[in-house]
Coordinates of C-alpha atoms in Angstrom, one line a residue:
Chain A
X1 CA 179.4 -87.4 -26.9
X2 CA 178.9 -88.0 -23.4
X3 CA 181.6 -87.4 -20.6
X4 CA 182.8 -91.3 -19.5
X5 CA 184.8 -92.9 -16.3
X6 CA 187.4 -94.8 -16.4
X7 CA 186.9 -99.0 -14.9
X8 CA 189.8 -100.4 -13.3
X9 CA 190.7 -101.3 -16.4
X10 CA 190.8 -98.0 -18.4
X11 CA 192.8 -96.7 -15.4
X12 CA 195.2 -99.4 -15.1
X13 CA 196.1 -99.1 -19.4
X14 CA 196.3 -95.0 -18.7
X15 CA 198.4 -95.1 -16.1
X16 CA 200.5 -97.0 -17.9
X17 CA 200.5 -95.0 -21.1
X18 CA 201.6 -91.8 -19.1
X19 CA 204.4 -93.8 -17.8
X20 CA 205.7 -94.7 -22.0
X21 CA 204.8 -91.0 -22.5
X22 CA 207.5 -89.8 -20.0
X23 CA 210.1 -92.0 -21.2
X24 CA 209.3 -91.3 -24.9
X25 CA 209.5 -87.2 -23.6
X26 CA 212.5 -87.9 -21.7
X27 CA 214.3 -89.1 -24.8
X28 CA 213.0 -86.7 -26.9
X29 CA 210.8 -89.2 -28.8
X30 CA 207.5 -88.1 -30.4
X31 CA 205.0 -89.0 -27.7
X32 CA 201.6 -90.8 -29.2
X33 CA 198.3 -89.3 -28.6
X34 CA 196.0 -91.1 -26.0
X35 CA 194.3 -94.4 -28.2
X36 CA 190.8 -93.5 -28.9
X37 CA 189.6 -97.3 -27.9
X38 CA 191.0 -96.2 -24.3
X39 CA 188.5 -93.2 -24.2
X40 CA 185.4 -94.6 -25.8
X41 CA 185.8 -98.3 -25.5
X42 CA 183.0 -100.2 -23.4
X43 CA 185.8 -102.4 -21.8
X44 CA 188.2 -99.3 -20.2
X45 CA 184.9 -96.9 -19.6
X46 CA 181.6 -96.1 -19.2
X47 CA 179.3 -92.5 -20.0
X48 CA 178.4 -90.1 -17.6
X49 CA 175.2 -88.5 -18.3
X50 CA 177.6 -85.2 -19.0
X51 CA 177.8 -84.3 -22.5
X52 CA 181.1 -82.9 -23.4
X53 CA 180.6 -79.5 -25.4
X54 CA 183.4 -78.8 -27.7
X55 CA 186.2 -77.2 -26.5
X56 CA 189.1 -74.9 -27.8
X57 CA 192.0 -76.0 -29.0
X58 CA 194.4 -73.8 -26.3
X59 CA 193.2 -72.8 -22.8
X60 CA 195.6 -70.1 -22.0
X61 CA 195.0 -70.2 -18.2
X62 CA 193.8 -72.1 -15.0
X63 CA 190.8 -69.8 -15.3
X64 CA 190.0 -70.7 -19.2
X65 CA 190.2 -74.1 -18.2
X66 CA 188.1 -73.8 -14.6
X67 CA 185.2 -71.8 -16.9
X68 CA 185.2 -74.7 -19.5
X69 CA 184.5 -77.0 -16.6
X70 CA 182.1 -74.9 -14.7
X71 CA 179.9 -74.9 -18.4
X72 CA 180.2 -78.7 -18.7
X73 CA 178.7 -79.7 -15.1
X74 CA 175.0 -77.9 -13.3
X75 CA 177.1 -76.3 -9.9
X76 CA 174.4 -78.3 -8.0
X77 CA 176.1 -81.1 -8.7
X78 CA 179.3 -80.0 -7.2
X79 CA 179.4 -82.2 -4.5
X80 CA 179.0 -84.9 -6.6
X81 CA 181.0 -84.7 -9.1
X82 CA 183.9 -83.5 -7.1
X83 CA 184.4 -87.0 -5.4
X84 CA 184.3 -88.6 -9.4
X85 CA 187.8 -89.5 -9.5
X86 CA 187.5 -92.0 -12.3
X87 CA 185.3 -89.0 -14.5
X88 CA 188.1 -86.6 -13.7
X89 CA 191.0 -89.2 -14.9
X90 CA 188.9 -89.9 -18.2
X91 CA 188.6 -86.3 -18.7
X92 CA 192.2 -85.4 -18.3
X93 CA 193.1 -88.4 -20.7
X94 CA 190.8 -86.4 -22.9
X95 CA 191.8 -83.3 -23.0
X96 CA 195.4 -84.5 -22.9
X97 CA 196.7 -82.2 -25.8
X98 CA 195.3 -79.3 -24.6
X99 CA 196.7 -79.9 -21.4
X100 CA 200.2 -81.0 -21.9
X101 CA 200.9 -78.2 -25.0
X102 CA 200.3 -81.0 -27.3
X103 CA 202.1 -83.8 -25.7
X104 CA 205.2 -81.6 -25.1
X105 CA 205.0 -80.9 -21.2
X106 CA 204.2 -84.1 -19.3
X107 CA 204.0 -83.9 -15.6
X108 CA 203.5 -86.2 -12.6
X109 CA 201.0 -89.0 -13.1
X110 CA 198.7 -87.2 -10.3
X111 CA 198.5 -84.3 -12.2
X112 CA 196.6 -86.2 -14.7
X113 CA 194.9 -89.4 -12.5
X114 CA 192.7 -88.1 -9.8
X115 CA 193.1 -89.1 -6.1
X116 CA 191.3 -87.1 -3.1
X117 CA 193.9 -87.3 -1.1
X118 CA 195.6 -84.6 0.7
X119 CA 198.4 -84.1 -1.1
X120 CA 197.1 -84.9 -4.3
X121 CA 193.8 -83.8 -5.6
X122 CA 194.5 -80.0 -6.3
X123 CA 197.7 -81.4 -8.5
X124 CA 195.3 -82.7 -10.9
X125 CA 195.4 -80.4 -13.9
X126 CA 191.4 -80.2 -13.9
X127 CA 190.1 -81.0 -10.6
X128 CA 192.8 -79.2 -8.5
X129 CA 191.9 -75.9 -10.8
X130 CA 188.2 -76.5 -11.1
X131 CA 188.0 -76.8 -7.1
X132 CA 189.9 -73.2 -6.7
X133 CA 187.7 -71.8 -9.3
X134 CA 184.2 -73.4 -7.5
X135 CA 185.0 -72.3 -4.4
X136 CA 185.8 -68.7 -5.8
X137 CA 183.6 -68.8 -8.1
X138 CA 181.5 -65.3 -6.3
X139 CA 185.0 -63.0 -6.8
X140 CA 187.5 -64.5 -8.5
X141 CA 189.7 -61.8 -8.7
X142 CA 191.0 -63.2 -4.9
X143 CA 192.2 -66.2 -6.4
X144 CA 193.7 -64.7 -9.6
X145 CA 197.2 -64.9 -8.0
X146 CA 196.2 -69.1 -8.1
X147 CA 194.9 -69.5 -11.4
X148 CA 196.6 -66.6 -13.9
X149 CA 199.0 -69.3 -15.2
X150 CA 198.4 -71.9 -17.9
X151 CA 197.6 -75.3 -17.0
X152 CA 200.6 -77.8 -17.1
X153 CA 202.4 -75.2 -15.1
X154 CA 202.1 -75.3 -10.6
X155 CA 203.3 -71.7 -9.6
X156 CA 204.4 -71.6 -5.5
X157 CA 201.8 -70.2 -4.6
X158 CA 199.2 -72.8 -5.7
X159 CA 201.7 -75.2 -4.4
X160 CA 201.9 -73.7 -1.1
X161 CA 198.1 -73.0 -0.8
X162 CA 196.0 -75.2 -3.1
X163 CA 195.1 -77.9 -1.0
X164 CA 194.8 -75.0 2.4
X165 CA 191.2 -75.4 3.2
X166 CA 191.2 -72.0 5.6
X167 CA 191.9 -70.5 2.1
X168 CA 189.6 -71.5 0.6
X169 CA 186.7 -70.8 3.1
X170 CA 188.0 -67.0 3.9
X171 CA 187.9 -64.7 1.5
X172 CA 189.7 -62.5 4.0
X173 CA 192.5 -64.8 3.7
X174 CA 192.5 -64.8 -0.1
X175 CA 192.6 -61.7 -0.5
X176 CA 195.9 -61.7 1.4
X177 CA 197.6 -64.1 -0.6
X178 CA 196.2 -62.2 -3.6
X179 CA 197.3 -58.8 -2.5
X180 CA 201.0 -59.9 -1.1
X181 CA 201.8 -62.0 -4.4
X182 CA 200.4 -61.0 -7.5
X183 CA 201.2 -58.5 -9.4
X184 CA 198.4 -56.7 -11.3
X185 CA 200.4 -54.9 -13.8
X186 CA 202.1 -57.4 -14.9
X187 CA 199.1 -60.3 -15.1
X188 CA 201.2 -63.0 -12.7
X189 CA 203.3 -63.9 -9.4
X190 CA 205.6 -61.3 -8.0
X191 CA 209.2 -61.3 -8.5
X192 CA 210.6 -63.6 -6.1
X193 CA 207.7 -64.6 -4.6
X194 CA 208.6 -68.4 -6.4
X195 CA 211.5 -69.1 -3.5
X196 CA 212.1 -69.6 -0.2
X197 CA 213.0 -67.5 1.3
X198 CA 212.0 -64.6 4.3
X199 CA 208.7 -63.1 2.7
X200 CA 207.9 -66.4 0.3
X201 CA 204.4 -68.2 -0.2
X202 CA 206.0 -71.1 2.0
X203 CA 207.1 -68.8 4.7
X204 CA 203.1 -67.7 4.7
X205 CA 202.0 -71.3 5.0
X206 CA 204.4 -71.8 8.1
X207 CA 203.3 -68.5 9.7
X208 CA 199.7 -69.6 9.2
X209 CA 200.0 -72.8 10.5
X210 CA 201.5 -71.2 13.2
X211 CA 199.4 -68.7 14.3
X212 CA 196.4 -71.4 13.5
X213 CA 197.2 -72.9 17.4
X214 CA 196.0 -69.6 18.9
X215 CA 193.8 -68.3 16.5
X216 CA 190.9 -69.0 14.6
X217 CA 191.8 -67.7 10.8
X218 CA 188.0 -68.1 9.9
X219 CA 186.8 -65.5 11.8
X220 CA 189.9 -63.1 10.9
X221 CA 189.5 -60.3 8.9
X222 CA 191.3 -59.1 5.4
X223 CA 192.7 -56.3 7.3
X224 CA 193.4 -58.2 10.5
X225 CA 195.3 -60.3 8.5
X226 CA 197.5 -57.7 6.8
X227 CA 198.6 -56.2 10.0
X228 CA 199.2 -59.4 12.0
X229 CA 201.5 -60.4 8.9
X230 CA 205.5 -60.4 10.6
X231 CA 207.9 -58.0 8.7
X232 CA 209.5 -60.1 6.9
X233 CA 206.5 -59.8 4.3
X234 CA 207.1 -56.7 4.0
X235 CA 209.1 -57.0 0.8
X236 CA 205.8 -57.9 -0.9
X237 CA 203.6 -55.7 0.7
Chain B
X1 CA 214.9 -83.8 24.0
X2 CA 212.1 -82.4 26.3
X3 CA 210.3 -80.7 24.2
X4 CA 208.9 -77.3 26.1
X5 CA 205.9 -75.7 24.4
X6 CA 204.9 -72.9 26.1
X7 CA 200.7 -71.5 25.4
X8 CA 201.2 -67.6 25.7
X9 CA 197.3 -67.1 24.8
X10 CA 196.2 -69.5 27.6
X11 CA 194.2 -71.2 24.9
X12 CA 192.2 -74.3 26.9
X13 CA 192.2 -78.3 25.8
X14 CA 188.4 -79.5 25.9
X15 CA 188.6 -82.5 27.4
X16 CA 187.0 -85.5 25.1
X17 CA 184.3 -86.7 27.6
X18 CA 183.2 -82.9 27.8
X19 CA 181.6 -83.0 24.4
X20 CA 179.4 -85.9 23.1
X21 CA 179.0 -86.6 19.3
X22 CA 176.5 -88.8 18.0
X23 CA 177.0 -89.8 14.3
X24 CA 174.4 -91.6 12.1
X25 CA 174.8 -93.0 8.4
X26 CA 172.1 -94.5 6.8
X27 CA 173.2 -95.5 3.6
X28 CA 174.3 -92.4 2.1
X29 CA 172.7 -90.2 4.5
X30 CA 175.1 -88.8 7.1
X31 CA 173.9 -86.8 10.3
X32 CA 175.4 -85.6 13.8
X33 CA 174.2 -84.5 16.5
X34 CA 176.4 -82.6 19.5
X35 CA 176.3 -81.2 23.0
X36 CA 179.0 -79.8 25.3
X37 CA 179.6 -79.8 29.2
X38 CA 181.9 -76.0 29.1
X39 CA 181.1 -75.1 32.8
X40 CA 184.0 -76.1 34.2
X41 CA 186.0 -73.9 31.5
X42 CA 184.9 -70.7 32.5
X43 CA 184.8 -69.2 28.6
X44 CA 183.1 -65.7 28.9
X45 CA 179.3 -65.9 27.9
X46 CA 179.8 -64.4 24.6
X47 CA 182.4 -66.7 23.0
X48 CA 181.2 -68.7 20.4
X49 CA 181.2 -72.2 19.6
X50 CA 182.3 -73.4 16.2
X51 CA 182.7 -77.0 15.1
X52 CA 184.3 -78.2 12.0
X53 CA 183.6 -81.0 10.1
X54 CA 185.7 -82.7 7.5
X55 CA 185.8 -86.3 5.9
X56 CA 188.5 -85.3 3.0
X57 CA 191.0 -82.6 2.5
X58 CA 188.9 -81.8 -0.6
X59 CA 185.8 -80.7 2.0
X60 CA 185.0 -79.0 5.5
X61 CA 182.1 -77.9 6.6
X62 CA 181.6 -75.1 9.9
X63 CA 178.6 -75.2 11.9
X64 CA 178.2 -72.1 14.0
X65 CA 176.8 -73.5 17.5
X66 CA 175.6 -70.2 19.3
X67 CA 177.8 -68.5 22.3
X68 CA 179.2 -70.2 25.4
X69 CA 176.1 -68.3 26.8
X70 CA 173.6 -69.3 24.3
X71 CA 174.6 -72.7 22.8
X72 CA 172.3 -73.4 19.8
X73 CA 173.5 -77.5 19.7
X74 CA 171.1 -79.6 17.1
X75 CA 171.5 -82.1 14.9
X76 CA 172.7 -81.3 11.1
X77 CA 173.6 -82.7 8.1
X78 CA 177.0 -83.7 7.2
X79 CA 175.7 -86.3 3.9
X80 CA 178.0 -84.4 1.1
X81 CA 181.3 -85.3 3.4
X82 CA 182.6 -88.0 1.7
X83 CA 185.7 -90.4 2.6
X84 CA 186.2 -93.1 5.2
X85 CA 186.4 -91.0 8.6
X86 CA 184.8 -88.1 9.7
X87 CA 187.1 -85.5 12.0
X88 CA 185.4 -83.0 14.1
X89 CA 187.2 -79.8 15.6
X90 CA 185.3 -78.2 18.5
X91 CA 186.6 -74.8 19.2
X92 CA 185.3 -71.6 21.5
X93 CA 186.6 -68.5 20.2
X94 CA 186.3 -65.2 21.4
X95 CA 184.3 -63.2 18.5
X96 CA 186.4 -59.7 19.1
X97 CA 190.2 -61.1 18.9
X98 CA 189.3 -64.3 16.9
X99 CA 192.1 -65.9 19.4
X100 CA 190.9 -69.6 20.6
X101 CA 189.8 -69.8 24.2
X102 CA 189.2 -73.3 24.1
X103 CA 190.1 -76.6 21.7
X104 CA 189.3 -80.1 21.1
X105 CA 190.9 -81.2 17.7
X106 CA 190.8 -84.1 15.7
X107 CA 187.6 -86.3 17.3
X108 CA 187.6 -89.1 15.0
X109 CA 184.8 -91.0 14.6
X110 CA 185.7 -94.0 12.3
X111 CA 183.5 -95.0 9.2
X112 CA 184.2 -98.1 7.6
X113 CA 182.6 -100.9 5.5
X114 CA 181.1 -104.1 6.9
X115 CA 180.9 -101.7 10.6
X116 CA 179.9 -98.4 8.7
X117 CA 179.6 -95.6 10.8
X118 CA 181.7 -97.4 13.5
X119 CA 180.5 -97.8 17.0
X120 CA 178.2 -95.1 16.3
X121 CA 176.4 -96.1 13.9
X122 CA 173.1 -96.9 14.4
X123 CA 172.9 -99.6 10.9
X124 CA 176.2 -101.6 10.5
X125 CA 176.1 -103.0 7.0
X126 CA 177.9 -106.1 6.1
X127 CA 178.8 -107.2 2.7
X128 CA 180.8 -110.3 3.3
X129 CA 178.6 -112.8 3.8
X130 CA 175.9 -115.3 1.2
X131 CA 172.1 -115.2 2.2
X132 CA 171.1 -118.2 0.6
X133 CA 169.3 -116.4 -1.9
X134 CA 167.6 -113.3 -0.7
X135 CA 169.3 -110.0 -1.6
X136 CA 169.5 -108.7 1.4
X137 CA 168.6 -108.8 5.0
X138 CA 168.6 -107.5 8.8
X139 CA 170.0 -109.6 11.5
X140 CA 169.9 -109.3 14.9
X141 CA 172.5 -110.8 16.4
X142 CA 176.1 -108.1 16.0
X143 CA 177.5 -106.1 19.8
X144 CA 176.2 -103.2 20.5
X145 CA 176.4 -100.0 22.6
X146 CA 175.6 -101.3 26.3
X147 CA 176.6 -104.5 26.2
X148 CA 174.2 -105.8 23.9
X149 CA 174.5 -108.9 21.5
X150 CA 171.4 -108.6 19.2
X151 CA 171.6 -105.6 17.9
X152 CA 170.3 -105.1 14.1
X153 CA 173.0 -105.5 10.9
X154 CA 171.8 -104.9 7.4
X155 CA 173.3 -107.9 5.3
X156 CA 174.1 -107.5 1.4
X157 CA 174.0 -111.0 -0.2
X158 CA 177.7 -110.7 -1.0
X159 CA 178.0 -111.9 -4.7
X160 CA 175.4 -108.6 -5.2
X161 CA 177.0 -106.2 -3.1
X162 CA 180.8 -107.4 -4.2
X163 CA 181.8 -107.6 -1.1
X164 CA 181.0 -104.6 -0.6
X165 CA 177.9 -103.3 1.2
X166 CA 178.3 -99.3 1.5
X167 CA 179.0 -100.0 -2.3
X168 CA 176.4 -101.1 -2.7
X169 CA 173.8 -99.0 -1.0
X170 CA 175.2 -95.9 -2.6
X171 CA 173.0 -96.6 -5.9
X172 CA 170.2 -94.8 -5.3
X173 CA 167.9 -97.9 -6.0
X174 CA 169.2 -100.1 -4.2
X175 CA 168.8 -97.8 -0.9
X176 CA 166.0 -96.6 -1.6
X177 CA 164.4 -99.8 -2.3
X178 CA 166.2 -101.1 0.9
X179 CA 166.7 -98.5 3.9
X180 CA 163.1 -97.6 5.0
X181 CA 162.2 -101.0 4.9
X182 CA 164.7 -101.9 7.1
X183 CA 164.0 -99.1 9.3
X184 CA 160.6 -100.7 9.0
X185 CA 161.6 -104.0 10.3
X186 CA 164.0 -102.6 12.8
X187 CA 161.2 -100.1 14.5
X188 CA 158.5 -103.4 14.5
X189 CA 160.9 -105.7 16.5
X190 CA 160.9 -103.1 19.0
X191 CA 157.8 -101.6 19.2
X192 CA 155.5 -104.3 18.2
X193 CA 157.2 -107.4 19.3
X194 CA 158.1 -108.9 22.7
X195 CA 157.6 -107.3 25.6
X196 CA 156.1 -103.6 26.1
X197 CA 158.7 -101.5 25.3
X198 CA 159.5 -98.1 27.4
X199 CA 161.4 -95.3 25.6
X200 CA 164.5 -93.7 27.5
X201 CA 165.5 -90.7 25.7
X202 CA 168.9 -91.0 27.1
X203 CA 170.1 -94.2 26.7
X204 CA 172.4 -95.1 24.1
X205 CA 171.8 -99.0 23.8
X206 CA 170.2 -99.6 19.6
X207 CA 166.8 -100.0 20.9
X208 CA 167.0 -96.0 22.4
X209 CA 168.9 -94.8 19.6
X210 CA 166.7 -95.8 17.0
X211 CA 163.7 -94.9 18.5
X212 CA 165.6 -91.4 19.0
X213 CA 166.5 -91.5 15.4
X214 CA 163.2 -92.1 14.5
X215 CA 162.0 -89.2 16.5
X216 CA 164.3 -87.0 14.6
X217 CA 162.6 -87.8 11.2
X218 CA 159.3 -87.7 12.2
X219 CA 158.6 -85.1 14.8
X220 CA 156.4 -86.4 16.0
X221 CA 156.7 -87.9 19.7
X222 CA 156.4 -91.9 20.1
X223 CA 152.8 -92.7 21.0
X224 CA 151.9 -93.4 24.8
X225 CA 151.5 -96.6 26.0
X226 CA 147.9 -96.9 26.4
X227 CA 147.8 -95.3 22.3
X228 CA 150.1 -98.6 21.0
X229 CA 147.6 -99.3 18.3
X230 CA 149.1 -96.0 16.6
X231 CA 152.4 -97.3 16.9
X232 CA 151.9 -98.8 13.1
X233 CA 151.3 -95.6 11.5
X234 CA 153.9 -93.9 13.8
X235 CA 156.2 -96.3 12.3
X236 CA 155.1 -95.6 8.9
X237 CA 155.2 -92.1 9.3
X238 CA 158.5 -92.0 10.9
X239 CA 160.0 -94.4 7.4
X240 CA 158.4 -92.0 5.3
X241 CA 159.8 -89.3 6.8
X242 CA 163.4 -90.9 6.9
X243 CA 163.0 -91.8 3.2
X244 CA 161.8 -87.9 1.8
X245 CA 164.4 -86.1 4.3
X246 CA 167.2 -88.5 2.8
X247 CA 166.0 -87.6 -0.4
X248 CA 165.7 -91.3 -1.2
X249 CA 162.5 -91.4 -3.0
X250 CA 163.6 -88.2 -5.6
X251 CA 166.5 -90.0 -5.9
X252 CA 165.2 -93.2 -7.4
X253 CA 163.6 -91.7 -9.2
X254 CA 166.5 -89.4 -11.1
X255 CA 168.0 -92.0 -11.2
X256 CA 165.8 -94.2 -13.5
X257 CA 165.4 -91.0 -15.6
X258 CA 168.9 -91.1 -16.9

């Protein structure tokens, strides 16, 4: 079948089945799977010229997921698909199982309808992952630290970062974030990298946007980076 | 509170009148165009000049614009920016230390429908209105830069566009079966009607700035005074030009393939 959009209509009737679906979760209630008239009816959608291969059952991380995508759309046609908010809604409705662990972790309502703004588009389950992984896409292994995790979970450091466009244009940078926070050996985040405190991805974010005034991070080097980074990092160094 | 903030690195605010940025949207085509007065700055010869470009947090694009020494201004191509205002960030940096020498952040140069492109742009669309019948239009008769009361709108019949003009001219049919004939119509009322018409490269008033724009697609200069029986072709040339550099007429026709 062919990838569809959403109409205002198909929005308006999901939107308001992921509001049921948190109150049937937050009673422990079985939560119903996403009516199949919402996704293939003429009067909530309409087809992309995208055909939807079929997909597995489980994606175990951000990256499964980001790959799946990647398959589904030509990456010249990046720049137009990323702006399909309505495409990226329907797609999330559809794949709803697979990314909610079968209807048993339900998030936010932006991390399953598609905005582009600021604060919201990289905390769309698909879009926010699939725009990490595109923009990566040459050496992922800088953005592991990002996307290791499985999909209905937000780690800090995607939090902190995943809507940072200097991250995302300076693989310098990346590999930074990479380097100070994840933890090869054991396939994820550092210990204690998830808080607040001195040395924490949101301590980063505020050093970077404070050192932005003065300097130009684009044009910073990976091992510029490291040794302009204040002590208090040093924990995760 | 009195806020002190103190600029260790000396970093310099470009004034706004220093730098002049020239947007045009054509339907879905998007370009700018930038220059710089530095001199009074001082900025070493070597620093270089970056701009960035953003329309959404999702995208920002970085033009490279030479050295402080060597500028390398030009017009480029901004159409995959997307969203309702366009932000440009001018900065000088010096290449060894990356620190900023010199800043001017957040020129905003508003896009929005029914004045798209805002003072700008060089085709305000307007969706709002009903045309008796016809589909669409260009009037001459909306403010301008200069003073001017007549210069050119594109007008969507508004039961066709929704209400919404830049809508409606981002299906690929529609502008391509609409923009270079209303670049068509727009370059005849100045170059082949009314009185002879004399070309001043530095003017911003429509009439200028679409002769400019024209330019721009065609490369080819606008034909002398005593050569005005090529002004037709030149006209033609330059709408054919516009249409294959937007990407118009592939467009269409990808799009009547699906």
């Amino acid at each position: 079948m062919n990838i569809r959009r959403f109409n205002q209509k198909g929005l308006d009737v999901f939107r308001e089945y992921l509001r049921q679906a948190k109150i049937d979760a937050k009673a422990k209630l079985p939560v119903q799977p996403v009516p199949v008239e919402l996704l293939t009816g003429e009067s909530t959608s309409e087809p992309t010229s995208y055909v939807m291969p079929a997909f597995p059952d489980f994606f175990a991380t951000k990256i499964d997921l980001a790959s799946f995508v990647d398959r589904v759309f030509p990456r010249s046609k990046y720049d137009e698909i990323r702006i399909d908010v309505t495409m990226w809604t329907w797609l999330a409705a559809f794949m709803f199982d697979r990314i909610t662990n079968g209807r048993r972790k339900i998030k936010e309502e932006r991390a399953y309808v598609a905005s582009l703004g600021h604060e919201d588009f990289y905390r769309h389950i698909i879009l926010g992952t699939y725009f990490v992984y595109f923009n990566a896409k040459e050496d992922l292994s800088r953005v592991q630290v990002l996307l290791y995790d499985d999909p209905t979970t937000m780690n800090e450091v995607m939090v902190q970062f995943g809507s940072y466009q200097t991250l995302m244009r300076n693989k310098g940078l990346q590999a930074v974030v990479q380097r100070l926070y994840y933890d090869t050996e054991k396939g994820r985040i550092k210990r204690g990298a998830g808080g607040k405190e001195a040395g924490t991805p949101r301590r980063l974010m505020d050093f970077f946007r404070q050192i932005e005034l003065n300097y130009d991070l684009q044009s910073v080097s990976e091992p510029k980076f490291w040794d302009m980074i204040p002590a208090e990092f040093a924990k995760f160094k | 509170m009195t806020v002190c903030r103190i600029n260790f690195l000396k970093r310099k605010k470009i004034a706004g009148n220093k730098i002049n940025i020239q947007l045009s949207v054509v339907g879905a085509t998007k370009r700018f165009s930038i220059s710089a007065d530095l001199a009074e700055y001082a900025f070493h010869a070597g620093a270089s000049i970056f701009v960035d470009v953003t329309q959404s947090s999702m995208e920002a694009i970085r033009f490279n614009f030479g050295t402080v020494g060597s500028p390398a201004f030009r017009e480029e191509d901004i159409s995959r920016l997307t969203g309702e205002s366009v932000v440009f960030n001018f900065y000088v940096v010096d290449p060894a230390s990356a620190q900023k020498l010199g800043v001017a952040e957040a020129i905003r140069i508003k896009s929005q429908d029914g004045k798209l492109g805002g003072s700008n742009s060089l085709l305000p669309v307007d969706g709002t209105k009903e045309l008796s019948g016809v589909l669409w239009r260009v009037d001459f008769d909306i403010s301008g830069a200069e003073a001017a009361s007549d210069a050119p709108v594109l007008r969507i019949d508004k039961h066709a566009s929704l209400n919404s003009a830049s809508e409606f001219l981002n299906n690929p049919v529609h502008s391509a079966l609409i923009l270079p004939a209303a670049m068509r119509l727009i370059l005849a009322k100045i170059l082949l009607e009314g009185d002879d018409y004399e070309y001043v490269p530095t003017s911003a008033s429509w009439r200028h700035a679409w002769v400019r724009f024209a330019i721009t697609q065609t490369g080819d200069a606008l034909p002398e005074a005593e050569q005005s029986a090529d002004l037709p072709g030149w006209i033609d040339q330059a709408c054919a030009a516009f249409s294959r550099r937007s990407q118009l007429h592939d467009g269409f026709l990808k799009h009547i393939e699906k």
